[in-house]
Coordinates of C-alpha atoms in Angstrom, one line a residue:
Chain A
X1 CA 20.4 22.9 -31.3
X2 CA 24.1 23.7 -31.8
X3 CA 23.8 24.5 -35.5
X4 CA 20.9 26.8 -35.0
X5 CA 21.8 30.4 -35.7
X6 CA 20.3 33.7 -36.8
X7 CA 20.9 33.3 -40.4
X8 CA 20.6 29.6 -41.1
X9 CA 18.1 28.2 -38.6
X10 CA 17.9 24.5 -39.0
X11 CA 14.2 24.0 -38.9
X12 CA 14.4 20.4 -40.0
X13 CA 16.4 19.5 -36.9
X14 CA 13.9 21.4 -34.6
X15 CA 11.0 19.5 -36.2
X16 CA 12.8 16.1 -36.0
X17 CA 13.8 16.9 -32.4
X18 CA 10.3 17.7 -31.3
X19 CA 8.6 14.8 -33.0
X20 CA 11.1 12.1 -32.3
X21 CA 14.7 12.6 -30.9
X22 CA 13.6 14.8 -28.0
X23 CA 9.9 14.0 -27.9
X24 CA 8.6 15.5 -24.6
X25 CA 6.7 12.4 -23.7
X26 CA 9.0 9.6 -24.9
X27 CA 12.4 11.0 -24.2
X28 CA 12.2 13.9 -21.8
X29 CA 9.3 12.1 -19.9
X30 CA 7.8 15.5 -19.2
X31 CA 4.1 16.2 -18.5
X32 CA 3.4 12.6 -17.5
X33 CA 0.6 13.4 -15.2
X34 CA -1.8 14.7 -17.8
X35 CA -0.4 12.2 -20.3
X36 CA -1.3 9.2 -18.1
X37 CA -4.5 10.6 -16.8
X38 CA -6.5 11.6 -19.9
X39 CA -5.1 9.2 -22.5
X40 CA -8.0 6.7 -22.1
X41 CA -9.5 7.5 -25.5
X42 CA -8.3 9.0 -28.7
X43 CA -10.5 12.0 -28.5
X44 CA -9.5 12.9 -25.0
X45 CA -5.9 12.5 -25.9
X46 CA -6.3 14.6 -29.0
X47 CA -8.2 17.3 -27.1
X48 CA -5.6 17.7 -24.4
X49 CA -2.7 17.3 -26.9
X50 CA -4.0 20.2 -29.0
X51 CA -4.6 22.4 -26.0
X52 CA -1.1 21.7 -24.8
X53 CA 0.3 22.4 -28.3
X54 CA -1.5 25.7 -28.5
X55 CA -0.2 26.7 -25.1
X56 CA 3.3 25.7 -26.1
X57 CA 3.2 27.7 -29.3
X58 CA 1.8 30.8 -27.7
X59 CA 4.1 30.7 -24.6
X60 CA 7.2 29.9 -26.7
X61 CA 6.5 32.9 -29.0
X62 CA 5.9 35.3 -26.2
X63 CA 8.9 34.2 -24.2
X64 CA 11.0 34.5 -27.3
X65 CA 9.7 38.0 -28.0
X66 CA 10.6 39.3 -24.6
X67 CA 13.8 37.4 -24.1
X68 CA 16.0 40.5 -24.4
X69 CA 14.0 42.5 -21.8
X70 CA 13.7 40.1 -19.0
X71 CA 16.4 40.0 -16.3
X72 CA 17.6 36.5 -15.8
X73 CA 16.9 36.7 -12.0
X74 CA 13.2 37.0 -12.5
X75 CA 12.8 35.0 -15.8
X76 CA 11.1 32.0 -14.2
X77 CA 8.2 34.0 -12.6
X78 CA 7.8 35.8 -15.9
X79 CA 7.6 32.5 -17.8
X80 CA 5.1 31.2 -15.3
X81 CA 2.9 34.3 -15.7
X82 CA 3.0 34.0 -19.5
X83 CA 2.1 30.4 -19.4
X84 CA -0.6 30.8 -16.8
X85 CA -2.3 33.6 -18.8
X86 CA -2.1 31.5 -22.0
X87 CA -3.6 28.5 -20.3
X88 CA -6.4 30.7 -18.8
X89 CA -7.3 32.0 -22.3
X90 CA -7.3 28.4 -23.7
X91 CA -9.4 27.1 -20.8
X92 CA -12.0 29.8 -21.2
X93 CA -12.1 29.3 -25.0
X94 CA -12.5 25.5 -24.5
X95 CA -15.3 26.1 -22.0
X96 CA -17.0 28.3 -24.6
X97 CA -16.6 26.2 -27.7
X98 CA -15.9 22.6 -26.6
X99 CA -17.9 22.6 -23.5
X100 CA -18.5 18.8 -23.2
X101 CA -14.8 18.0 -23.9
X102 CA -13.9 20.7 -21.4
X103 CA -16.1 18.9 -18.8
X104 CA -14.4 15.5 -19.5
X105 CA -10.8 16.8 -19.4
X106 CA -11.8 18.7 -16.3
X107 CA -8.9 19.7 -14.1
X108 CA -6.3 18.7 -16.7
X109 CA -7.0 21.8 -18.8
X110 CA -6.0 24.3 -16.0
X111 CA -3.3 21.8 -15.0
X112 CA -1.5 22.4 -18.4
X113 CA 0.0 25.3 -16.6
X114 CA 2.0 22.8 -14.5
X115 CA 3.0 20.7 -17.4
X116 CA 6.8 20.9 -17.1
X117 CA 7.2 20.3 -20.9
X118 CA 6.0 23.9 -21.4
X119 CA 8.3 25.7 -19.0
X120 CA 11.1 23.4 -20.0
X121 CA 10.8 24.6 -23.6
X122 CA 10.5 28.2 -22.5
X123 CA 13.7 27.9 -20.5
X124 CA 15.7 25.7 -22.7
X125 CA 14.7 26.9 -26.1
X126 CA 12.5 30.0 -26.4
X127 CA 14.5 32.2 -24.1
X128 CA 17.6 31.7 -26.3
X129 CA 16.2 31.6 -29.8
X130 CA 14.4 33.7 -32.3
X131 CA 10.6 34.0 -32.6
X132 CA 10.2 31.9 -35.7
X133 CA 12.3 29.0 -34.5
X134 CA 10.6 29.2 -31.1
X135 CA 7.3 28.9 -32.9
X136 CA 8.4 25.9 -34.8
X137 CA 9.9 24.3 -31.7
X138 CA 6.6 24.9 -29.7
X139 CA 4.5 23.6 -32.5
X140 CA 6.5 20.4 -33.1
X141 CA 7.2 19.7 -29.4
X142 CA 3.4 20.0 -28.9
X143 CA 2.6 17.8 -31.9
X144 CA 5.1 15.2 -30.6
X145 CA 3.3 15.3 -27.3
X146 CA -0.1 15.1 -29.0
X147 CA 1.1 12.1 -31.1
X148 CA 2.0 10.2 -28.0
X149 CA -1.2 11.1 -26.3
X150 CA -3.2 10.0 -29.4
X151 CA -1.2 6.7 -29.8
X152 CA -1.6 5.8 -26.2
X153 CA -5.2 6.9 -26.3
X154 CA -5.8 4.6 -29.3
X155 CA -4.1 1.7 -27.6
X156 CA -6.0 2.0 -24.4
X157 CA -9.3 2.6 -26.2
X158 CA -9.0 -0.4 -28.5
X159 CA -7.9 -2.7 -25.7
X160 CA -10.2 -1.2 -23.1
X161 CA -13.4 -0.6 -24.9
X162 CA -12.8 -2.3 -28.3
X163 CA -13.7 1.0 -30.1
X164 CA -11.9 3.9 -31.8
X165 CA -12.8 7.6 -31.9
X166 CA -15.8 7.2 -29.5
X167 CA -17.4 10.5 -28.6
X168 CA -15.8 12.2 -31.6
X169 CA -18.6 14.7 -31.6
X170 CA -17.1 16.3 -28.6
X171 CA -14.3 17.7 -30.8
X172 CA -15.7 17.7 -34.4
X173 CA -19.4 18.5 -33.8
X174 CA -22.5 16.5 -34.3
X175 CA -21.6 15.4 -37.8
X176 CA -18.7 13.4 -36.3
X177 CA -20.9 11.0 -34.3
X178 CA -20.5 8.4 -37.0
X179 CA -16.7 8.5 -36.7
X180 CA -16.8 6.0 -33.9
X181 CA -15.6 2.6 -35.0
X182 CA -16.4 -0.5 -33.1
X183 CA -13.6 -2.9 -33.7
X184 CA -14.8 -6.0 -31.9
X185 CA -18.5 -6.6 -31.6
X186 CA -19.6 -8.1 -28.3
X187 CA -16.3 -7.1 -26.5
X188 CA -16.5 -7.4 -22.8
X189 CA -14.0 -4.6 -22.3
X190 CA -10.7 -4.7 -20.5
X191 CA -11.0 -2.4 -17.6
X192 CA -7.3 -2.4 -16.7
X193 CA -6.4 -0.6 -19.9
X194 CA -8.7 2.3 -19.0
X195 CA -7.5 2.5 -15.4
X196 CA -4.2 4.1 -14.5
X197 CA -2.1 0.9 -14.6
X198 CA -3.1 0.6 -18.3
X199 CA -1.6 4.1 -18.9
X200 CA 1.7 3.2 -17.2
X201 CA 2.0 -0.2 -19.0
X202 CA 1.0 1.3 -22.3
X203 CA 3.5 4.2 -22.1
X204 CA 6.2 1.6 -21.1
X205 CA 5.5 -0.5 -24.1
X206 CA 5.5 2.6 -26.4
X207 CA 8.9 3.8 -25.0
X208 CA 10.3 0.3 -25.4
X209 CA 9.0 0.3 -29.0
X210 CA 10.7 3.6 -29.7
X211 CA 14.0 2.4 -28.3
X212 CA 13.8 -0.7 -30.4
X213 CA 13.3 1.4 -33.6
X214 CA 16.2 3.7 -32.5
X215 CA 18.5 0.8 -31.9
X216 CA 17.7 -0.8 -35.2
X217 CA 18.3 2.4 -37.0
X218 CA 21.6 3.0 -35.2
X219 CA 22.8 -0.5 -36.1
X220 CA 21.7 0.1 -39.7
X221 CA 23.6 3.4 -39.9
X222 CA 26.7 1.9 -38.3
X223 CA 26.5 -0.9 -40.9
X224 CA 26.4 1.6 -43.7
X225 CA 29.2 3.7 -42.3
X226 CA 31.4 0.7 -41.8
X227 CA 30.7 -0.5 -45.4
X228 CA 31.7 2.8 -47.0
X229 CA 34.7 4.5 -45.5
X230 CA 34.1 7.6 -47.5
X231 CA 30.7 8.2 -45.9
X232 CA 32.4 8.5 -42.5
X233 CA 34.3 11.6 -43.7
X234 CA 31.2 13.1 -45.1
X235 CA 29.1 12.5 -41.9
X236 CA 31.8 13.7 -39.6
Chain B
X1 CA 18.1 -22.7 3.4
X2 CA 19.7 -19.7 5.1
X3 CA 20.6 -17.3 2.3
X4 CA 21.8 -14.0 3.8
X5 CA 22.3 -12.1 0.5
X6 CA 19.6 -10.3 -1.2
X7 CA 18.3 -11.6 -4.5
X8 CA 19.2 -12.0 -7.3
X9 CA 21.6 -14.9 -6.6
X10 CA 22.7 -17.7 -8.8
X11 CA 21.4 -21.1 -7.6
X12 CA 21.9 -24.6 -8.7
X13 CA 19.0 -25.3 -11.0
X14 CA 18.5 -28.7 -9.7
X15 CA 17.9 -27.3 -6.2
X16 CA 15.3 -24.8 -7.5
X17 CA 13.4 -27.5 -9.4
X18 CA 13.5 -29.9 -6.4
X19 CA 12.2 -27.0 -4.2
X20 CA 9.5 -26.2 -6.6
X21 CA 8.5 -29.8 -6.9
X22 CA 8.2 -30.1 -3.1
X23 CA 6.1 -27.0 -3.0
X24 CA 3.8 -28.3 -5.7
X25 CA 3.5 -31.6 -4.0
X26 CA 2.6 -29.9 -0.7
X27 CA -0.2 -28.1 -2.5
X28 CA -1.9 -31.4 -3.5
X29 CA -3.9 -32.1 -0.3
X30 CA -5.3 -28.6 -0.2
X31 CA -6.1 -28.7 -3.9
X32 CA -7.9 -32.0 -3.6
X33 CA -10.1 -30.7 -0.8
X34 CA -10.7 -27.6 -2.9
X35 CA -11.8 -29.7 -5.8
X36 CA -14.0 -31.7 -3.5
X37 CA -15.8 -28.6 -2.3
X38 CA -15.8 -26.3 -5.3
X39 CA -15.8 -28.7 -8.2
X40 CA -13.5 -29.5 -11.1
X41 CA -13.3 -25.8 -12.1
X42 CA -10.2 -25.8 -9.9
X43 CA -8.5 -28.5 -12.0
X44 CA -9.6 -26.9 -15.3
X45 CA -8.2 -23.6 -14.2
X46 CA -4.9 -25.2 -13.1
X47 CA -4.5 -27.0 -16.4
X48 CA -5.3 -23.9 -18.5
X49 CA -3.0 -21.7 -16.4
X50 CA -0.1 -24.2 -16.5
X51 CA -0.3 -24.7 -20.3
X52 CA -0.5 -20.9 -20.9
X53 CA 2.4 -20.3 -18.5
X54 CA 4.7 -22.8 -20.2
X55 CA 3.8 -21.6 -23.7
X56 CA 4.5 -18.0 -22.6
X57 CA 7.7 -18.9 -20.8
X58 CA 9.1 -20.8 -23.8
X59 CA 8.1 -18.0 -26.2
X60 CA 9.6 -15.2 -24.1
X61 CA 12.8 -17.2 -23.4
X62 CA 13.2 -17.7 -27.2
X63 CA 12.6 -14.0 -27.9
X64 CA 15.1 -13.1 -25.1
X65 CA 17.6 -15.7 -26.6
X66 CA 17.9 -17.5 -23.3
X67 CA 18.3 -21.2 -22.9
X68 CA 14.8 -22.7 -22.7
X69 CA 15.5 -26.1 -21.0
X70 CA 16.9 -25.1 -17.6
X71 CA 14.4 -22.4 -17.1
X72 CA 11.4 -24.6 -18.0
X73 CA 12.6 -27.5 -15.8
X74 CA 13.1 -25.2 -12.8
X75 CA 9.3 -25.3 -12.4
X76 CA 8.8 -21.7 -11.3
X77 CA 6.5 -20.9 -14.2
X78 CA 4.4 -24.0 -13.3
X79 CA 4.2 -23.0 -9.7
X80 CA 3.2 -19.5 -10.5
X81 CA 0.4 -20.8 -12.7
X82 CA -0.8 -23.2 -10.1
X83 CA -0.9 -20.5 -7.4
X84 CA -2.7 -18.2 -9.7
X85 CA -5.2 -20.8 -10.6
X86 CA -5.9 -21.7 -6.9
X87 CA -6.7 -18.1 -6.3
X88 CA -9.3 -17.9 -9.0
X89 CA -13.0 -18.5 -8.6
X90 CA -13.9 -22.0 -9.8
X91 CA -16.7 -21.2 -12.3
X92 CA -14.9 -19.0 -14.8
X93 CA -14.4 -18.7 -18.5
X94 CA -11.2 -20.2 -19.8
X95 CA -9.6 -17.0 -20.9
X96 CA -9.5 -15.7 -17.3
X97 CA -6.9 -18.2 -16.2
X98 CA -5.1 -17.9 -19.5
X99 CA -4.9 -14.1 -19.4
X100 CA -3.8 -14.1 -15.8
X101 CA -1.1 -16.7 -16.3
X102 CA 0.2 -14.9 -19.5
X103 CA 0.3 -11.6 -17.7
X104 CA 2.1 -13.1 -14.7
X105 CA 4.8 -14.7 -16.8
X106 CA 5.3 -12.1 -19.6
X107 CA 4.8 -8.8 -17.7
X108 CA 5.4 -9.6 -14.1
X109 CA 8.3 -12.0 -14.6
X110 CA 10.1 -11.6 -17.8
X111 CA 9.8 -7.8 -18.4
X112 CA 11.6 -7.4 -15.1
X113 CA 14.4 -9.8 -16.1
X114 CA 13.0 -13.2 -15.6
X115 CA 13.5 -15.8 -12.9
X116 CA 15.2 -14.3 -9.8
X117 CA 14.9 -10.7 -10.8
X118 CA 11.1 -10.0 -10.5
X119 CA 10.4 -7.6 -7.6
X120 CA 6.7 -8.6 -7.5
X121 CA 5.2 -12.0 -7.0
X122 CA 4.1 -12.9 -10.5
X123 CA 1.1 -15.0 -9.5
X124 CA -0.2 -12.2 -7.4
X125 CA 0.4 -9.6 -10.1
X126 CA -1.7 -11.8 -12.4
X127 CA -4.4 -12.1 -9.8
X128 CA -4.5 -8.4 -9.0
X129 CA -4.7 -7.6 -12.7
X130 CA -7.7 -9.9 -13.2
X131 CA -9.4 -8.7 -10.1
X132 CA -9.1 -5.1 -11.2
X133 CA -10.0 -5.8 -14.9
X134 CA -12.8 -8.3 -14.4
X135 CA -14.4 -7.6 -11.0
X136 CA -17.7 -9.4 -11.9
X137 CA -16.0 -12.7 -13.0
X138 CA -13.5 -12.6 -10.2
X139 CA -15.9 -12.2 -7.3
X140 CA -18.6 -14.7 -8.1
X141 CA -18.1 -18.0 -6.3
X142 CA -20.3 -21.1 -6.4
X143 CA -21.5 -22.5 -3.1
X144 CA -19.3 -25.2 -1.5
X145 CA -20.4 -28.7 -2.3
X146 CA -24.1 -27.9 -3.1
X147 CA -23.4 -26.4 -6.5
X148 CA -24.4 -29.6 -8.3
X149 CA -22.0 -29.2 -11.2
X150 CA -20.1 -32.2 -12.6
X151 CA -16.8 -32.1 -14.5
X152 CA -18.5 -31.7 -18.0
X153 CA -20.8 -28.9 -16.8
X154 CA -17.8 -27.0 -15.5
X155 CA -15.8 -27.7 -18.7
X156 CA -18.8 -26.6 -20.8
X157 CA -19.0 -23.4 -18.9
X158 CA -15.3 -22.8 -19.1
X159 CA -15.2 -22.9 -22.9
X160 CA -18.7 -22.0 -24.0
X161 CA -20.1 -20.2 -21.0
X162 CA -23.3 -22.3 -21.1
X163 CA -24.7 -23.9 -18.0
X164 CA -27.0 -27.0 -17.7
X165 CA -30.7 -26.3 -18.3
X166 CA -32.4 -24.7 -15.3
X167 CA -29.2 -23.2 -13.9
X168 CA -28.4 -19.5 -14.2
X169 CA -25.0 -18.0 -13.5
X170 CA -26.5 -15.3 -11.2
X171 CA -28.5 -17.8 -9.2
X172 CA -25.7 -20.2 -8.9
X173 CA -22.9 -17.9 -7.8
X174 CA -22.8 -16.2 -4.4
X175 CA -20.6 -14.2 -2.1
X176 CA -17.8 -15.9 -0.1
X177 CA -18.0 -15.9 3.7
X178 CA -15.5 -13.1 3.8
X179 CA -17.5 -11.1 1.3
X180 CA -20.9 -11.6 2.9
X181 CA -19.6 -10.8 6.4
X182 CA -18.2 -7.6 5.1
X183 CA -21.3 -6.4 3.4
X184 CA -23.6 -7.4 6.2
X185 CA -21.4 -5.8 8.9
X186 CA -21.7 -2.6 6.9
X187 CA -25.5 -3.0 7.1
X188 CA -25.4 -3.0 10.8
X189 CA -25.7 -6.7 11.7
X190 CA -23.5 -8.3 14.4
X191 CA -21.1 -11.1 13.6
X192 CA -23.3 -13.6 15.5
X193 CA -26.4 -12.6 13.7
X194 CA -24.7 -12.9 10.3
X195 CA -23.4 -16.4 11.2
X196 CA -26.7 -17.6 12.5
X197 CA -28.6 -16.3 9.5
X198 CA -26.2 -18.0 7.1
X199 CA -25.3 -21.2 9.0
X200 CA -24.8 -23.2 5.8
X201 CA -22.3 -20.7 4.4
X202 CA -20.3 -20.2 7.6
X203 CA -19.7 -23.8 8.7
X204 CA -18.0 -24.4 12.0
X205 CA -15.1 -21.9 12.1
X206 CA -14.7 -19.8 9.1
X207 CA -16.9 -20.8 6.2
X208 CA -18.2 -24.2 5.1
X209 CA -15.5 -25.8 2.9
X210 CA -13.1 -22.9 3.3
X211 CA -12.0 -24.0 6.7
X212 CA -11.1 -27.5 5.4
X213 CA -9.2 -26.1 2.5
X214 CA -7.2 -23.8 4.8
X215 CA -6.5 -26.7 7.2
X216 CA -5.1 -28.8 4.4
X217 CA -2.9 -25.9 3.1
X218 CA -1.7 -25.5 6.7
X219 CA -0.7 -29.1 6.9
X220 CA 1.1 -28.9 3.5
X221 CA 2.8 -25.7 4.7
X222 CA 4.0 -27.3 7.9
X223 CA 5.4 -30.2 6.0
X224 CA 7.3 -27.8 3.8
X225 CA 8.8 -26.2 6.9
X226 CA 9.7 -29.5 8.4
X227 CA 11.6 -30.6 5.3
X228 CA 13.2 -27.2 5.2
X229 CA 12.0 -26.0 1.8
X230 CA 10.6 -22.8 3.3
X231 CA 11.5 -20.9 6.5
X232 CA 9.1 -20.6 9.4
X233 CA 9.6 -16.9 9.7
X234 CA 7.3 -15.5 7.1
X235 CA 4.2 -17.8 7.7
X236 CA 4.5 -17.5 11.5
X237 CA 4.9 -13.7 11.5
X238 CA 2.2 -13.2 8.9
X239 CA -0.4 -15.4 10.6
X240 CA 0.7 -14.1 14.0
X241 CA 0.2 -10.5 12.9
X242 CA -3.1 -11.3 11.4
X243 CA -4.2 -13.1 14.6
X244 CA -2.9 -10.3 16.8
X245 CA -4.9 -7.7 14.8
X246 CA -8.0 -9.9 14.9
X247 CA -7.6 -10.4 18.6
X248 CA -7.3 -6.8 19.5
X249 CA -10.4 -5.8 17.5
X250 CA -12.4 -8.9 18.5
X251 CA -11.7 -8.2 22.2
X252 CA -12.7 -4.6 21.9
X253 CA -16.0 -5.2 20.0
X254 CA -16.9 -8.9 19.3
X255 CA -20.1 -7.8 17.6
X256 CA -18.5 -6.0 14.7
X257 CA -15.1 -7.8 14.3
X258 CA -15.0 -11.5 13.6
X259 CA -12.9 -13.8 15.8
X260 CA -9.3 -14.8 15.2
X261 CA -10.3 -18.3 13.9
X262 CA -12.4 -16.7 11.2
X263 CA -9.6 -14.6 9.9
X264 CA -7.0 -17.4 10.0
X265 CA -9.1 -20.1 8.3
X266 CA -11.1 -18.1 5.7
X267 CA -10.2 -16.9 2.3
X268 CA -6.6 -17.6 1.2
X269 CA -4.9 -17.0 4.5
X270 CA -3.1 -20.3 4.8
X271 CA -2.3 -20.5 1.0
X272 CA -1.0 -17.0 1.2
X273 CA 1.1 -17.5 4.4
X274 CA 2.8 -20.8 3.4
X275 CA 2.9 -20.7 -0.4
X276 CA 2.6 -17.2 -1.8
X277 CA 4.3 -14.9 0.7
X278 CA 7.3 -17.3 1.0
X279 CA 8.3 -16.9 -2.6
X280 CA 12.1 -16.7 -2.2
X281 CA 12.6 -14.2 -5.0
X282 CA 10.2 -11.5 -3.9
X283 CA 10.4 -11.9 -0.1
X284 CA 12.9 -10.2 2.2
X285 CA 16.3 -12.0 2.4
X286 CA 17.4 -12.0 6.0
X287 CA 15.5 -13.8 8.8
X288 CA 14.8 -10.5 10.6
X289 CA 13.7 -9.0 7.4
X290 CA 11.4 -12.0 6.8
X291 CA 9.7 -11.4 10.2
X292 CA 9.1 -7.8 9.3
X293 CA 7.9 -8.7 5.8
X294 CA 5.5 -11.3 7.1
X295 CA 4.1 -9.1 9.8
X296 CA 3.5 -6.4 7.3
X297 CA 1.5 -8.7 5.1
X298 CA -0.6 -9.9 8.1
X299 CA -1.4 -6.4 9.2
X300 CA -2.2 -5.2 5.7
X301 CA -4.5 -8.3 5.2
X302 CA -6.5 -7.4 8.3
X303 CA -6.7 -3.7 7.3
X304 CA -7.9 -4.4 3.8
X305 CA -10.3 -7.2 4.9
X306 CA -11.8 -5.0 7.5
X307 CA -11.8 -1.5 6.1
X308 CA -10.7 -1.8 2.5
X309 CA -12.7 -2.2 -0.7
X310 CA -12.0 -5.9 -1.3
X311 CA -13.2 -8.9 0.8
X312 CA -9.8 -10.7 0.7
X313 CA -6.4 -9.1 0.5
X314 CA -3.6 -11.6 0.1
X315 CA -2.7 -10.4 -3.3
X316 CA -2.6 -6.7 -2.5
X317 CA -0.9 -7.2 0.8
X318 CA 1.8 -9.3 -0.7
X319 CA 2.4 -6.8 -3.6
X320 CA 2.5 -3.9 -1.2
X321 CA 5.1 -5.6 1.0
X322 CA 7.0 -6.7 -2.1
X323 CA 7.4 -3.0 -2.8
X324 CA 8.8 -2.5 0.8
X325 CA 11.3 -5.4 0.4
X326 CA 14.3 -3.3 -0.8
X327 CA 13.9 -1.1 2.2
X328 CA 13.4 -3.9 4.7
X329 CA 16.5 -5.6 3.3
X330 CA 18.5 -2.4 3.6
X331 CA 17.6 -2.0 7.3
X332 CA 17.8 -5.6 8.3
X333 CA 21.1 -6.5 6.9
X334 CA 22.8 -9.1 9.1
X335 CA 26.2 -7.8 10.4
X336 CA 29.2 -8.9 8.5
X337 CA 31.1 -11.7 10.4
X338 CA 33.6 -10.1 12.7
X339 CA 32.1 -6.6 12.6
X340 CA 31.7 -5.0 16.0
X341 CA 28.6 -3.1 17.0
X342 CA 30.3 0.3 17.1
X343 CA 32.0 0.2 13.7

């Protein structure tokens, strides 16, 4: 975020930060409670992920808009108020339009308000940056969170139920009933993946996988840099 | 064997393997009686679990680029697999033992750093995982001795899940003494009524078949203590705490709390006390710590057996106390030689 400024905002970096380098679920390990609790199927994960993204975008933009008028002493209560009202709006809208999904996600929709990823972005980014860059940050932090939720949900659903996209109609309407894919016929199910231990184990494996990829890429970059001395000057 | 430092510590591999061999040999009498009462499923489970554990151990060691030979010959993987297999019901599909052993070795042992570094007893992690994931398969036991299944019937069930004509899985399997006493107590019967109504299930002390298995494991365990492979602290404090709890509640209300002998000789009490809780890697390190650790397991077993959701509780109690081991070790550190009380 060092090279972000009024004139030449580095949107590419913000996007890459949100999706990978600073991913709220993988790297900052924020918002683990909803992440672990509702990632038992793809659709649940997607539902909660999108609701969180929407909250992040809205709260980030509002916090950024008022950033010059809020005294630093009271900024946290103001952020909390903004986030709480955003979540209330989203909760009521989900209750109206995605009622069944709302019932399944239950307490975790109002609990988005306590997701520390949101207040962390308000404090660390939105209160110091312009509205457009806060919008991009909120959007991609949210999408990064959603991506982890969906991946973990897919892992747990495949291992736990042997299906993918079950109950897709909760999000995409009746037409989506056929989306559900049964990967293994006659699968007994693996209860552990659905239960909380499966969430912890699954997230552990995903983070390990990300670290392996990062290490390989680092080694690769180092290799390139060592090979061509000129590249070092360019990169530094 | 008086090691006063906490794990991990470097040991001479030859000692570890000799220790493991002694433990495995001490398991033999109990295992034979187990096979006599509950059929060859025990043996099939042991073989499947041991093969899976060795394959997983070799694969993970190769991936982790560790030397394979010393870690295979130390026998810890084999012992983990045997303990897990002894805890499983005897009429089970083959993948149950394989999955449990694989989980125990890969996740509970090697993901935490391998031999000497695992905070949780691998065999019990494997067992707890299976119990949570497959409650139906993990709680169905065949009756002792009267099940009428020979080796090939059991093998057939293990691999193809087919039983001989005229037998059905649901009719053949039944609750263990611990399980049935728990359910019937909750229905309002007294201990004596339950025992009289199911005399063939309950045997003389603590369940037909089960009492003999426990006695044989007790003998094996005492031999291990005598040849100084394990310490007496953990088994004695664990069984003592279990007996103490059983005594208090049995004295207060004999109708709704089974006697001491029932608790000591049913389920996996003896196997747990002498072979599972004494795992040197995951238990407390000092003698005082071991006494606390064992007593904690005994009390937890009684609590879970009596008021918890599961009929037996060795696995959960051991795992819970494994979690407490760092704290126990911290507060039971033996004083450094020469240190005075004040300083």
